[in-house]
Amino acid sequence: MFHEPMRPFNTQYRCYSVSMLPGNERQDVERGGKIIMPPSALDTLTRLNIVYPMLFKLSNKKTNRVTHSGVLEFVADEGKVYLPYWMMRNLLLEEGGFIQVESVSLPIATFSKFQPQAEDFLDITNPKAVLENALRSFACLTTGDIIAIKYNDKIYELCALETQPGKAVSIIECDMNVEFAAPLGYKSPSQESIMDTDMDSSSTSAADVEMDMRSFIPFAGHGNRLDGKKRASDSDNKVLRPLVKRGIPDYDYQVGTLKFIRNLRSTHSIDSEAKDDPFQAFSGQAQSLRSRRP
């Protein structure tokens, strides 16, 4: 006897976020990648030749957005399905919008690459372990989706940049290699930029030191003599600059040697100063207040 093959499950529903679910809010739905469908969908699926586990393709016909999910329960009101909020954002759906639900069969995942959407994801000590634990609530992955996982009462968003062997894969009971891309907006400083910055700062410092050495001369003020005579020429008393500039290391330094660098003075003796200077102490004339008697 010839049996006509059964058509795949393909139905349109109105979708709502998990917060609209009657009763208490279902956090288990919000944290994962599975939806809640009506009981009639289960009756239809049991009569069809579907492949387990049940996986579905969710399509927004208005925006041509597509994602994939599993099913958690069949307790929704007739004609309605409840989705995690992150899934509704990927599909650009509003509350009460129409969504096409179609049963599909997906290949087993072997590789996936995720990109965190914020830099605070780097604060997690073991991100692969956190992601592995979070993906237990997911049934499949779709390339381009931004999934949301919760860790330590904080929501982290990750974009599925790549999935192999297809753009949509099943992650139920599989061995999947995971890689992470740099978080969105994260800029890693390259070695070249660091070297350029160091060179700029060192060149600026050397220029400042050199300019400072040129402008600074110790005890370079002007002095005046008490007797009103001119002091010796500036060239005689000028303090010479040190041979080694301040702030610049001595690259010729040898281990085990000590150098005591002092300011160099001009080599002239005190006797030469005395010869050049005509000043003689107490060389004036004395005067008496009392006049001499005749």
mmCIF file of N, CA, C and O in Angstrom, residues 186-278:
data_model
loop_
_atom_site.group_PDB
_atom_site.id
_atom_site.type_symbol
_atom_site.label_atom_id
_atom_site.label_comp_id
_atom_site.label_asym_id
_atom_site.label_seq_id
_atom_site.Cartn_x
_atom_site.Cartn_y
_atom_site.Cartn_z
ATOM 1 N N TYR A 186 36.272 46.587 22.023
ATOM 2 C CA TYR A 186 37.537 46.417 22.734
ATOM 3 C C TYR A 186 38.707 46.683 21.795
ATOM 4 O O TYR A 186 38.735 46.178 20.675
ATOM 5 N N LYS A 187 39.672 47.486 22.245
ATOM 6 C CA LYS A 187 40.850 47.813 21.454
ATOM 7 C C LYS A 187 42.081 47.334 22.208
ATOM 8 O O LYS A 187 42.377 47.810 23.292
ATOM 9 N N SER A 188 42.771 46.393 21.615
ATOM 10 C CA SER A 188 43.969 45.873 22.242
ATOM 11 C C SER A 188 45.174 46.675 21.776
ATOM 12 O O SER A 188 45.419 46.806 20.588
ATOM 13 N N PRO A 189 45.929 47.290 22.693
ATOM 14 C CA PRO A 189 47.085 48.104 22.295
ATOM 15 C C PRO A 189 48.178 47.252 21.688
ATOM 16 O O PRO A 189 48.634 46.299 22.290
ATOM 17 N N SER A 190 48.587 47.566 20.480
ATOM 18 C CA SER A 190 49.641 46.804 19.811
ATOM 19 C C SER A 190 51.000 47.219 20.345
ATOM 20 O O SER A 190 51.165 48.267 20.942
ATOM 21 N N GLN A 191 51.969 46.337 20.123
ATOM 22 C CA GLN A 191 53.319 46.610 20.601
ATOM 23 C C GLN A 191 53.912 47.842 19.921
ATOM 24 O O GLN A 191 54.648 48.614 20.525
ATOM 25 N N GLU A 192 53.530 48.025 18.645
ATOM 26 C CA GLU A 192 54.070 49.162 17.900
ATOM 27 C C GLU A 192 53.576 50.474 18.469
ATOM 28 O O GLU A 192 54.338 51.433 18.598
ATOM 29 N N SER A 193 52.290 50.514 18.816
ATOM 30 C CA SER A 193 51.751 51.751 19.372
ATOM 31 C C SER A 193 52.374 52.061 20.724
ATOM 32 O O SER A 193 52.606 53.223 21.066
ATOM 33 N N ILE A 194 52.660 50.998 21.499
ATOM 34 C CA ILE A 194 53.301 51.204 22.799
ATOM 35 C C ILE A 194 54.700 51.768 22.618
ATOM 36 O O ILE A 194 55.116 52.694 23.309
ATOM 37 N N MET A 195 55.447 51.221 21.651
ATOM 38 C CA MET A 195 56.793 51.702 21.400
ATOM 39 C C MET A 195 56.781 53.148 20.904
ATOM 40 O O MET A 195 57.613 53.964 21.295
ATOM 41 N N ASP A 196 55.806 53.456 20.031
ATOM 42 C CA ASP A 196 55.712 54.829 19.541
ATOM 43 C C ASP A 196 55.428 55.799 20.671
ATOM 44 O O ASP A 196 55.996 56.886 20.739
ATOM 45 N N THR A 197 54.537 55.382 21.577
ATOM 46 C CA THR A 197 54.212 56.246 22.708
ATOM 47 C C THR A 197 55.409 56.455 23.605
ATOM 48 O O THR A 197 55.685 57.562 24.071
ATOM 49 N N ASP A 198 56.150 55.352 23.856
ATOM 50 C CA ASP A 198 57.335 55.456 24.707
ATOM 51 C C ASP A 198 58.385 56.342 24.064
ATOM 52 O O ASP A 198 59.056 57.135 24.736
ATOM 53 N N MET A 199 58.558 56.207 22.729
ATOM 54 C CA MET A 199 59.552 57.025 22.045
ATOM 55 C C MET A 199 59.173 58.499 22.090
ATOM 56 O O MET A 199 60.016 59.366 22.276
ATOM 57 N N ASP A 200 57.888 58.780 21.925
ATOM 58 C CA ASP A 200 57.445 60.167 21.982
ATOM 59 C C ASP A 200 57.689 60.769 23.364
ATOM 60 O O ASP A 200 58.166 61.888 23.502
ATOM 61 N N SER A 201 57.349 59.975 24.392
ATOM 62 C CA SER A 201 57.528 60.479 25.749
ATOM 63 C C SER A 201 58.993 60.644 26.085
ATOM 64 O O SER A 201 59.391 61.615 26.730
ATOM 65 N N SER A 202 59.856 59.685 25.632
ATOM 66 C CA SER A 202 61.280 59.788 25.926
ATOM 67 C C SER A 202 61.910 60.958 25.186
ATOM 68 O O SER A 202 62.749 61.671 25.720
ATOM 69 N N SER A 203 61.495 61.171 23.930
ATOM 70 C CA SER A 203 62.051 62.296 23.179
ATOM 71 C C SER A 203 61.631 63.619 23.797
ATOM 72 O O SER A 203 62.414 64.563 23.881
ATOM 73 N N THR A 204 60.407 63.689 24.255
ATOM 74 C CA THR A 204 59.953 64.907 24.904
ATOM 75 C C THR A 204 60.719 65.159 26.195
ATOM 76 O O THR A 204 61.111 66.276 26.493
ATOM 77 N N SER A 205 60.941 64.099 26.964
ATOM 78 C CA SER A 205 61.663 64.249 28.215
ATOM 79 C C SER A 205 63.093 64.689 27.960
ATOM 80 O O SER A 205 63.630 65.555 28.650
ATOM 81 N N ALA A 206 63.748 64.083 26.952
ATOM 82 C CA ALA A 206 65.119 64.463 26.637
ATOM 83 C C ALA A 206 65.203 65.912 26.184
ATOM 84 O O ALA A 206 66.122 66.647 26.555
ATOM 85 N N ALA A 207 64.218 66.332 25.390
ATOM 86 C CA ALA A 207 64.206 67.729 24.929
ATOM 87 C C ALA A 207 63.999 68.684 26.088
ATOM 88 O O ALA A 207 64.640 69.739 26.161
ATOM 89 N N ASP A 208 63.109 68.291 27.013
ATOM 90 C CA ASP A 208 62.878 69.145 28.170
ATOM 91 C C ASP A 208 64.126 69.255 29.028
ATOM 92 O O ASP A 208 64.467 70.330 29.525
ATOM 93 N N VAL A 209 64.820 68.103 29.202
ATOM 94 C CA VAL A 209 66.031 68.104 30.021
ATOM 95 C C VAL A 209 67.113 68.958 29.374
ATOM 96 O O VAL A 209 67.809 69.735 30.033
ATOM 97 N N GLU A 210 67.244 68.802 28.052
ATOM 98 C CA GLU A 210 68.268 69.567 27.353
ATOM 99 C C GLU A 210 67.981 71.063 27.433
ATOM 100 O O GLU A 210 68.880 71.883 27.643
ATOM 101 N N MET A 211 66.708 71.423 27.238
ATOM 102 C CA MET A 211 66.351 72.832 27.336
ATOM 103 C C MET A 211 66.582 73.351 28.754
ATOM 104 O O MET A 211 67.052 74.477 28.957
ATOM 105 N N ASP A 212 66.281 72.495 29.738
ATOM 106 C CA ASP A 212 66.478 72.891 31.120
ATOM 107 C C ASP A 212 67.953 73.088 31.422
ATOM 108 O O ASP A 212 68.355 74.007 32.135
ATOM 109 N N MET A 213 68.803 72.200 30.854
ATOM 110 C CA MET A 213 70.241 72.308 31.087
ATOM 111 C C MET A 213 70.809 73.566 30.440
ATOM 112 O O MET A 213 71.737 74.175 30.949
ATOM 113 N N ARG A 214 70.254 73.931 29.286
ATOM 114 C CA ARG A 214 70.754 75.115 28.613
ATOM 115 C C ARG A 214 70.387 76.387 29.359
ATOM 116 O O ARG A 214 71.135 77.361 29.383
ATOM 117 N N SER A 215 69.221 76.405 29.944
ATOM 118 C CA SER A 215 68.744 77.622 30.594
ATOM 119 C C SER A 215 69.199 77.723 32.042
ATOM 120 O O SER A 215 69.270 78.824 32.582
ATOM 121 N N PHE A 216 69.526 76.617 32.685
ATOM 122 C CA PHE A 216 69.851 76.648 34.110
ATOM 123 C C PHE A 216 71.362 76.649 34.313
ATOM 124 O O PHE A 216 72.075 75.797 33.798
ATOM 125 N N ILE A 217 71.859 77.635 35.047
ATOM 126 C CA ILE A 217 73.262 77.686 35.466
ATOM 127 C C ILE A 217 73.262 78.015 36.952
ATOM 128 O O ILE A 217 72.695 79.038 37.365
ATOM 129 N N PRO A 218 73.855 77.178 37.786
ATOM 130 C CA PRO A 218 73.804 77.438 39.234
ATOM 131 C C PRO A 218 74.574 78.691 39.603
ATOM 132 O O PRO A 218 75.648 78.973 39.052
ATOM 133 N N PHE A 219 74.023 79.456 40.546
ATOM 134 C CA PHE A 219 74.646 80.681 41.069
ATOM 135 C C PHE A 219 74.998 81.642 39.934
ATOM 136 O O PHE A 219 76.121 82.151 39.846
ATOM 137 N N ALA A 220 74.051 81.832 39.036
ATOM 138 C CA ALA A 220 74.319 82.691 37.885
ATOM 139 C C ALA A 220 73.828 84.118 38.096
ATOM 140 O O ALA A 220 73.702 84.883 37.156
ATOM 141 N N GLY A 221 73.561 84.496 39.346
ATOM 142 C CA GLY A 221 73.092 85.855 39.596
ATOM 143 C C GLY A 221 74.222 86.879 39.520
ATOM 144 O O GLY A 221 75.396 86.552 39.343
ATOM 145 N N HIS A 222 73.867 88.139 39.662
ATOM 146 C CA HIS A 222 74.843 89.237 39.627
ATOM 147 C C HIS A 222 75.151 89.686 41.052
ATOM 148 O O HIS A 222 74.251 89.767 41.894
ATOM 149 N N GLY A 223 76.413 89.963 41.286
ATOM 150 C CA GLY A 223 76.840 90.433 42.599
ATOM 151 C C GLY A 223 77.453 91.823 42.531
ATOM 152 O O GLY A 223 77.923 92.260 41.476
ATOM 153 N N ASN A 224 77.438 92.523 43.641
ATOM 154 C CA ASN A 224 78.022 93.862 43.745
ATOM 155 C C ASN A 224 79.010 93.892 44.910
ATOM 156 O O ASN A 224 78.760 93.286 45.969
ATOM 157 N N ARG A 225 80.081 94.587 44.696
ATOM 158 C CA ARG A 225 81.082 94.734 45.738
ATOM 159 C C ARG A 225 80.698 95.869 46.679
ATOM 160 O O ARG A 225 80.066 96.837 46.283
ATOM 161 N N LEU A 226 81.145 95.758 47.935
ATOM 162 C CA LEU A 226 80.829 96.792 48.909
ATOM 163 C C LEU A 226 81.603 98.069 48.661
ATOM 164 O O LEU A 226 81.153 99.164 49.036
ATOM 165 N N ASP A 227 82.780 97.924 48.047
ATOM 166 C CA ASP A 227 83.580 99.120 47.810
ATOM 167 C C ASP A 227 83.201 99.826 46.528
ATOM 168 O O ASP A 227 83.814 100.814 46.158
ATOM 169 N N GLY A 228 82.214 99.283 45.802
ATOM 170 C CA GLY A 228 81.761 99.929 44.596
ATOM 171 C C GLY A 228 82.554 99.601 43.360
ATOM 172 O O GLY A 228 82.224 100.070 42.267
ATOM 173 N N LYS A 229 83.606 98.836 43.504
ATOM 174 C CA LYS A 229 84.397 98.487 42.342
ATOM 175 C C LYS A 229 83.735 97.370 41.561
ATOM 176 O O LYS A 229 82.916 96.610 42.091
ATOM 177 N N LYS A 230 84.124 97.273 40.336
ATOM 178 C CA LYS A 230 83.579 96.215 39.485
ATOM 179 C C LYS A 230 84.166 94.879 39.862
ATOM 180 O O LYS A 230 85.342 94.785 40.208
ATOM 181 N N ARG A 231 83.348 93.863 39.795
ATOM 182 C CA ARG A 231 83.833 92.519 40.108
ATOM 183 C C ARG A 231 84.546 91.940 38.901
ATOM 184 O O ARG A 231 84.513 92.503 37.806
ATOM 185 N N ALA A 232 85.177 90.845 39.099
ATOM 186 C CA ALA A 232 85.899 90.205 38.012
ATOM 187 C C ALA A 232 84.947 89.859 36.881
ATOM 188 O O ALA A 232 83.724 89.765 37.052
ATOM 189 N N SER A 233 85.498 89.595 35.687
ATOM 190 C CA SER A 233 84.680 89.305 34.512
ATOM 191 C C SER A 233 83.875 88.027 34.705
ATOM 192 O O SER A 233 84.258 87.124 35.442
ATOM 193 N N ASP A 234 82.739 87.969 34.027
ATOM 194 C CA ASP A 234 81.876 86.795 34.159
ATOM 195 C C ASP A 234 82.545 85.530 33.676
ATOM 196 O O ASP A 234 82.254 84.440 34.145
ATOM 197 N N SER A 235 83.442 85.672 32.707
ATOM 198 C CA SER A 235 84.091 84.476 32.169
ATOM 199 C C SER A 235 84.997 83.804 33.182
ATOM 200 O O SER A 235 85.225 82.599 33.137
ATOM 201 N N ASP A 236 85.520 84.559 34.133
ATOM 202 C CA ASP A 236 86.410 83.971 35.134
ATOM 203 C C ASP A 236 85.663 83.167 36.170
ATOM 204 O O ASP A 236 86.139 82.137 36.647
ATOM 205 N N ASN A 237 84.464 83.676 36.548
ATOM 206 C CA ASN A 237 83.729 83.016 37.627
ATOM 207 C C ASN A 237 82.595 82.131 37.126
ATOM 208 O O ASN A 237 81.827 81.626 37.921
ATOM 209 N N LYS A 238 82.477 81.976 35.824
ATOM 210 C CA LYS A 238 81.355 81.185 35.291
ATOM 211 C C LYS A 238 81.537 79.713 35.660
ATOM 212 O O LYS A 238 82.627 79.165 35.518
ATOM 213 N N VAL A 239 80.488 79.108 36.114
ATOM 214 C CA VAL A 239 80.516 77.683 36.459
ATOM 215 C C VAL A 239 80.238 76.883 35.199
ATOM 216 O O VAL A 239 79.235 77.122 34.521
ATOM 217 N N LEU A 240 81.120 75.967 34.879
ATOM 218 C CA LEU A 240 80.937 75.166 33.679
ATOM 219 C C LEU A 240 79.853 74.133 33.888
ATOM 220 O O LEU A 240 79.622 73.639 34.993
ATOM 221 N N ARG A 241 79.200 73.755 32.787
ATOM 222 C CA ARG A 241 78.151 72.735 32.856
ATOM 223 C C ARG A 241 78.778 71.370 33.085
ATOM 224 O O ARG A 241 79.886 71.099 32.618
ATOM 225 N N PRO A 242 78.098 70.459 33.745
ATOM 226 C CA PRO A 242 78.643 69.107 33.921
ATOM 227 C C PRO A 242 78.699 68.381 32.588
ATOM 228 O O PRO A 242 77.922 68.650 31.673
ATOM 229 N N LEU A 243 79.616 67.437 32.504
ATOM 230 C CA LEU A 243 79.792 66.701 31.266
ATOM 231 C C LEU A 243 78.593 65.809 30.982
ATOM 232 O O LEU A 243 78.235 65.584 29.832
ATOM 233 N N VAL A 244 77.977 65.246 32.010
ATOM 234 C CA VAL A 244 76.827 64.352 31.849
ATOM 235 C C VAL A 244 75.567 65.125 32.154
ATOM 236 O O VAL A 244 75.448 65.720 33.232
ATOM 237 N N LYS A 245 74.634 65.155 31.217
ATOM 238 C CA LYS A 245 73.391 65.890 31.404
ATOM 239 C C LYS A 245 72.479 65.173 32.379
ATOM 240 O O LYS A 245 72.459 63.952 32.450
ATOM 241 N N ARG A 246 71.714 65.972 33.100
ATOM 242 C CA ARG A 246 70.777 65.386 34.042
ATOM 243 C C ARG A 246 69.651 64.670 33.307
ATOM 244 O O ARG A 246 69.171 65.145 32.285
ATOM 245 N N GLY A 247 69.236 63.545 33.856
ATOM 246 C CA GLY A 247 68.120 62.801 33.297
ATOM 247 C C GLY A 247 68.487 61.869 32.170
ATOM 248 O O GLY A 247 67.645 61.141 31.682
ATOM 249 N N ILE A 248 69.744 61.858 31.720
ATOM 250 C CA ILE A 248 70.168 60.967 30.647
ATOM 251 C C ILE A 248 71.134 59.955 31.238
ATOM 252 O O ILE A 248 72.151 60.333 31.844
ATOM 253 N N PRO A 249 70.869 58.669 31.125
ATOM 254 C CA PRO A 249 71.743 57.656 31.743
ATOM 255 C C PRO A 249 73.092 57.598 31.053
ATOM 256 O O PRO A 249 73.250 57.952 29.885
ATOM 257 N N ASP A 250 74.070 57.129 31.795
ATOM 258 C CA ASP A 250 75.414 56.937 31.261
ATOM 259 C C ASP A 250 75.493 55.541 30.665
ATOM 260 O O ASP A 250 75.583 54.539 31.387
ATOM 261 N N TYR A 251 75.419 55.460 29.335
ATOM 262 C CA TYR A 251 75.412 54.157 28.681
ATOM 263 C C TYR A 251 76.788 53.482 28.704
ATOM 264 O O TYR A 251 76.908 52.299 28.403
ATOM 265 N N ASP A 252 77.832 54.243 29.043
ATOM 266 C CA ASP A 252 79.177 53.670 29.117
ATOM 267 C C ASP A 252 79.533 53.196 30.519
ATOM 268 O O ASP A 252 80.697 52.892 30.802
ATOM 269 N N TYR A 253 78.558 53.123 31.387
ATOM 270 C CA TYR A 253 78.823 52.724 32.764
ATOM 271 C C TYR A 253 79.286 51.281 32.821
ATOM 272 O O TYR A 253 78.743 50.407 32.147
ATOM 273 N N GLN A 254 80.278 51.023 33.644
ATOM 274 C CA GLN A 254 80.806 49.680 33.854
ATOM 275 C C GLN A 254 80.526 49.269 35.284
ATOM 276 O O GLN A 254 80.709 50.064 36.218
ATOM 277 N N VAL A 255 80.101 48.023 35.453
ATOM 278 C CA VAL A 255 79.761 47.518 36.778
ATOM 279 C C VAL A 255 81.005 47.510 37.648
ATOM 280 O O VAL A 255 82.083 47.053 37.236
ATOM 281 N N GLY A 256 80.883 48.010 38.871
ATOM 282 C CA GLY A 256 82.002 48.025 39.804
ATOM 283 C C GLY A 256 82.726 49.347 39.873
ATOM 284 O O GLY A 256 83.682 49.489 40.637
ATOM 285 N N THR A 257 82.310 50.326 39.083
ATOM 286 C CA THR A 257 82.970 51.636 39.092
ATOM 287 C C THR A 257 82.003 52.687 39.592
ATOM 288 O O THR A 257 80.812 52.637 39.318
ATOM 289 N N LEU A 258 82.537 53.638 40.338
ATOM 290 C CA LEU A 258 81.748 54.737 40.860
ATOM 291 C C LEU A 258 82.320 56.045 40.348
ATOM 292 O O LEU A 258 83.541 56.261 40.390
ATOM 293 N N LYS A 259 81.449 56.909 39.866
ATOM 294 C CA LYS A 259 81.873 58.200 39.357
ATOM 295 C C LYS A 259 81.174 59.296 40.150
ATOM 296 O O LYS A 259 79.953 59.284 40.286
ATOM 297 N N PHE A 260 81.981 60.209 40.685
ATOM 298 C CA PHE A 260 81.439 61.325 41.440
ATOM 299 C C PHE A 260 81.570 62.575 40.571
ATOM 300 O O PHE A 260 82.657 63.135 40.427
ATOM 301 N N ILE A 261 80.495 62.978 39.962
ATOM 302 C CA ILE A 261 80.508 64.095 39.023
ATOM 303 C C ILE A 261 80.174 65.368 39.780
ATOM 304 O O ILE A 261 79.148 65.455 40.461
ATOM 305 N N ARG A 262 81.054 66.341 39.673
ATOM 306 C CA ARG A 262 80.846 67.621 40.335
ATOM 307 C C ARG A 262 80.922 68.744 39.309
ATOM 308 O O ARG A 262 81.434 68.548 38.204
ATOM 309 N N ASN A 263 80.457 69.902 39.695
ATOM 310 C CA ASN A 263 80.542 71.049 38.808
ATOM 311 C C ASN A 263 81.996 71.493 38.652
ATOM 312 O O ASN A 263 82.737 71.599 39.633
ATOM 313 N N LEU A 264 82.394 71.721 37.455
ATOM 314 C CA LEU A 264 83.770 72.123 37.170
ATOM 315 C C LEU A 264 83.903 73.636 37.228
ATOM 316 O O LEU A 264 83.044 74.363 36.713
ATOM 317 N N ARG A 265 84.977 74.089 37.839
ATOM 318 C CA ARG A 265 85.228 75.528 37.933
ATOM 319 C C ARG A 265 86.445 75.880 37.106
ATOM 320 O O ARG A 265 87.285 75.037 36.805
ATOM 321 N N SER A 266 86.540 77.152 36.734
ATOM 322 C CA SER A 266 87.690 77.595 35.948
ATOM 323 C C SER A 266 88.966 77.525 36.795
ATOM 324 O O SER A 266 88.936 77.801 38.001
ATOM 325 N N THR A 267 90.059 77.147 36.181
ATOM 326 C CA THR A 267 91.333 76.966 36.895
ATOM 327 C C THR A 267 92.091 78.284 36.945
ATOM 328 O O THR A 267 92.779 78.679 36.003
ATOM 329 N N HIS A 268 91.917 79.015 38.018
ATOM 330 C CA HIS A 268 92.711 80.220 38.257
ATOM 331 C C HIS A 268 92.957 80.313 39.755
ATOM 332 O O HIS A 268 92.087 79.992 40.555
ATOM 333 N N SER A 269 94.074 80.739 40.102
ATOM 334 C CA SER A 269 94.487 80.751 41.505
ATOM 335 C C SER A 269 94.043 82.045 42.178
ATOM 336 O O SER A 269 93.712 83.031 41.528
ATOM 337 N N ILE A 270 94.062 81.974 43.511
ATOM 338 C CA ILE A 270 93.691 83.153 44.280
ATOM 339 C C ILE A 270 94.737 84.247 44.135
ATOM 340 O O ILE A 270 94.439 85.445 44.148
ATOM 341 N N ASP A 271 96.030 83.817 43.922
ATOM 342 C CA ASP A 271 97.095 84.817 43.776
ATOM 343 C C ASP A 271 96.890 85.653 42.520
ATOM 344 O O ASP A 271 97.121 86.869 42.536
ATOM 345 N N SER A 272 96.473 85.005 41.469
ATOM 346 C CA SER A 272 96.241 85.759 40.242
ATOM 347 C C SER A 272 95.119 86.756 40.415
ATOM 348 O O SER A 272 95.156 87.861 39.878
ATOM 349 N N GLU A 273 94.101 86.371 41.207
ATOM 350 C CA GLU A 273 93.004 87.290 41.475
ATOM 351 C C GLU A 273 93.509 88.484 42.277
ATOM 352 O O GLU A 273 93.112 89.633 42.062
ATOM 353 N N ALA A 274 94.447 88.180 43.203
ATOM 354 C CA ALA A 274 94.971 89.276 44.029
ATOM 355 C C ALA A 274 95.812 90.241 43.208
ATOM 356 O O ALA A 274 95.808 91.454 43.446
ATOM 357 N N LYS A 275 96.553 89.705 42.230
ATOM 358 C CA LYS A 275 97.366 90.565 41.380
ATOM 359 C C LYS A 275 96.499 91.433 40.473
ATOM 360 O O LYS A 275 96.806 92.596 40.237
ATOM 361 N N ASP A 276 95.458 90.831 39.951
ATOM 362 C CA ASP A 276 94.602 91.588 39.042
ATOM 363 C C ASP A 276 93.769 92.624 39.778
ATOM 364 O O ASP A 276 93.388 93.644 39.208
ATOM 365 N N ASP A 277 93.470 92.363 41.048
ATOM 366 C CA ASP A 277 92.608 93.260 41.804
ATOM 367 C C ASP A 277 93.473 94.282 42.538
ATOM 368 O O ASP A 277 94.276 93.923 43.407
ATOM 369 N N PRO A 278 93.395 95.608 42.242
ATOM 370 C CA PRO A 278 94.220 96.624 42.928
ATOM 371 C C PRO A 278 93.758 96.946 44.330
ATOM 372 O O PRO A 278 94.359 97.763 45.024
#
